[in-house]
Amino acid sequence: MIKQATAKGVFFLYSKGKILGFIQLPMMMKNYIYLLIIFLSISQVTAQTYSIKGKVKQAGTEITIPNATVLVQNLPDSVQVEGMISDLDGEFEINGIKTGEYLLKIQYLGFENLYKSIHVTQDMDLGVLGLKESATDLDEVTISARRAQGEQKGDTTLYNADAFKTMQDASAQTLIQKLPGVISQDGSLQAQGEAITQVLVDGKPFFGGDVNTALQNLPAEVIQGIEIFDQKSDKALLSGFDDGERMKTINIITKPDKRKGQFGKATAGYGTDDNYLVGASINAFNEDQRITFTGLSNNINVLDYSSDANSQSNNRPQNGIITTNILGVNYSDNWGEKIKISGSYQFNHRKNNDQSSLAREYVTGSSSDQVYTEDSRETRTRQDHRFDMRLEYNINENNRILYRPRISASFETENSGFFGQSVNSDGPLNQTENIRTADNQDYDMFHRLFYSHKFGKAGRSLTLSANTGSHANNDDAYRTATNIYYQPTERTEIINQNITRDRSGNDWETGISYTEPLGKNGQLELEYEVGNRFNDSDQLTFDILNEDFNNPDLALDTALSNSFESKYLRHEVELGYQYQLEKLKFQAELKHQNATLKNDQFFPAAGTIDRTFKSFMPTVRFDYEISDNTNFELDYDTDVDAPSVGDLQNVIDNSNPLQLKTGNPNLEQSYSNRLRLRFRSNNPENDRSWFVFAQYNLVKNAVSNSTFTAEEPTELPGGIILEKGSQLFRPVNLDGYRDFRSWVSYGIPLDFVKSNFNINGGFSSTKRPGQINDQLSFNNSSRISTGVSLSSNISDQIDFNISTRLSFNDVENTLNSSLNNKYFNQRSRLNFSWIIWEGFVYRLDINHQLNSGLSEGYDANVILMNMSIGKKVFGNQRGEISLNVYDLLGQNRSVYRNVTDAYVEDGQNNVMQRYFMLSFSYNIRHFNKGTSMDDYNEIYN
């Protein structure tokens, strides 16, 4: 219970007559606490109910089963009373059960149903409940039927990996791309219309948020099942109260007999033009203890080690010519009964030689008479270190601690140059030729700590959180530029500068959340958070007055230098209510935020801007389970976003002297409204699936660009002259930003060709506000897209995946109709693998790109064809010698279009061209047999 002390704003927490601690909160929270006490008093007179909890595991092992369906049914009529799915640790707790006789039913795809009679007179802990794998006596089978591909359980889509055929040495990514509703678009993997941001293996994090590395380090043959769901935040999982933060997650469930042993793949290859690739991925699994090592070195633009041949086909072609060296390790284990730990470290050394060209048509007010073109080249060498960890300590059944640190550091050297030119109907306006060298360093450190306490009453909990962050950015650059301004009279300007930028930042946040059950199906949450963000940024620009690089004579340019500090303090109080029935869940929250943004400039002129923002942010969530395999969600969220220190600092950035940039210390925080819909249906009887996703965003005070194009030489603060045709970009707050995105997918198996057919489509529309020479402008862009795919499900000897995706785009500008444009693009792909005869393997990968309606010289009709022929070697067929050719037709090309509020841009980059490579690969497979089902039945039955 909660009781106020004599001191104002001080509350003591009691449990069973003992003081657990006290909380001293701001007086603004006092009314919320009184409201909570009233609700607590009401809840004490509700009918007495009990809870049932347990843990679902695979029988005979320590492997937990997440997302198992747990049902409580009346006896003797089997009418369902309550139900839920187990969490990622296989645990469940069902509240609100009255005294009586019940039947507990647990079911999960690929396992036999478990039934248990229970008599409820008090809170019950059923301990471990083991599910046995489904088994079929082959001697009794007389009719062959296709195995169900998957099913829908609430917001979780479960797939049976054995129902999707792949080649013997295929990766997890190849398998997952066969699943209904999963597509690869713009180099990222998407599921049900949203980007996948996290991969788990048996419920534990695998290589942090690096989806490609995670999926390429597991072979498809070790996978039993795949779950796709929206994982809630750590705080929501601990408190049981949904805060709306979700991550589209894939959980890979491994086969029981593949959880103890060593497996992976190693590859080495050498080709024409001294191209090479050496890489390996090795997994050492011992039930809960899992260690994965991965390494890669190559100069053929492969960014992650892949267990698939033609690995470049996994992503869109990378811009530039890239040399990559990678080392990584992932570790997870259970330390005793109470501690679970997982973590990963990755080192990446990458060198990219990039050449690009672009053409921009600017919005200038009345006519599209200003065009900017640029040719650039750059060499960047970058080292990255990234470490993340998750440590979970279950003190006892009521107390839990979660700690999640993340540390990263990067070091980059840059050697770049570009030539840019602006023209209008009168001829050339200006041009610049730039050369730049730089050393850049970035450091980031985050710590997240949670403590959760469950009281004796089911649904009553206390969650404490503390987050800290530390960031540093240090840049040191030298730049020379020759600028020519043609109008009104020709003038040449020479720039020779040293630019240093030192940014540091610290932030912290702490919060407390208390939940209390209200009646049988309701729950109340009261939450308070306070946080502060400190950012300090110093940019110093020096003119170099001599030619001695080792001992330059420097003079500070005060017009291009600035010392700035920003502080953002916020208090948030939130009251929420959740109501849940068997098939329906409703939640409403109201958050009040009081935020203070203080900006201090110390140099070149001192000044302070101090503002306070008060915001109410409502949230409504509605989930409805239409049937056992059909689920519907509708969410309405509001949020605020504070401007970054880069947007706030009022200092000129002249990296491109023709296009200057500066910050705006008068920026306010933006306020966004988001409405999101999800619909999922997966029928296990006929394997037909539907997925629908739609999202609408409306942003007030969105941070947009104000573009000023000088029609004559104009003096800026500090004495800087903006010549005719040159531009100044400055962030401003504008209303009217709208964004709508939708996606629908339908999947069906085609048994007559032993393949799976998927069709998808979508519509998106974006309204971007901008300011052009003080005139409000809107860039309206819309896209209609559709795609189809056919993936084989024949055998492990032959595999293909055929897909095509078309999009029609329409761009309109309210200020300049001559920029209105319609363009079309199509992306098609054929991936084919075939073990022809006696271990001979043929692989073909074709990517076709068609663009129409872009600027002159940027329309492209490109066919990227990769091919290999290989021979399996050794008695176990685990080795393979292959001859690979990349870009057989010599057509590889990278072309893009970018639409902003200020311009429409078409661009292209250099990419890897044709090469041949002879390679050898070996599949490592060594599994130790653990306890079998027969052994388990003999021991326990």
CSV table of C-alpha atoms in Angstrom, one decimal, residues 5 21 43 79 89 92 125 197 230 243 256 262 282 331 370 456 508 529 584-585 720 778 796 798 805 872:
chain,number,residue,atom,x,y,z
A,5,ALA,CA,4.1,11.0,5.3
A,21,GLY,CA,11.0,2.5,0.9
A,43,SER,CA,-9.9,-2.3,-5.8
A,79,VAL,CA,-15.7,-23.0,-22.1
A,89,ASP,CA,11.3,-17.0,-21.3
A,92,PHE,CA,3.0,-17.1,-18.1
A,125,ASP,CA,2.6,-21.9,-9.3
A,197,THR,CA,15.1,-4.3,-36.4
A,230,ASP,CA,6.3,-6.7,-32.3
A,243,ASP,CA,4.0,1.8,-23.5
A,256,PRO,CA,16.4,-29.6,-30.3
A,262,GLN,CA,29.6,-26.9,-33.7
A,282,ILE,CA,31.4,-20.7,-36.6
A,331,TYR,CA,27.7,-14.9,-26.5
A,370,GLN,CA,18.3,27.0,-61.3
A,456,GLY,CA,1.6,-10.2,-3.4
A,508,TRP,CA,20.1,11.0,-18.0
A,529,GLU,CA,9.8,10.4,-15.5
A,584,LEU,CA,-10.1,-7.7,-26.6
A,585,LYS,CA,-7.6,-5.4,-25.1
A,720,ILE,CA,29.7,36.8,-45.0
A,778,PHE,CA,4.7,22.1,-50.2
A,796,ASP,CA,16.7,-29.4,-51.1
A,798,ILE,CA,16.5,-27.3,-56.4
A,805,ARG,CA,8.1,-4.9,-57.8
A,872,LYS,CA,30.6,-30.7,-54.0
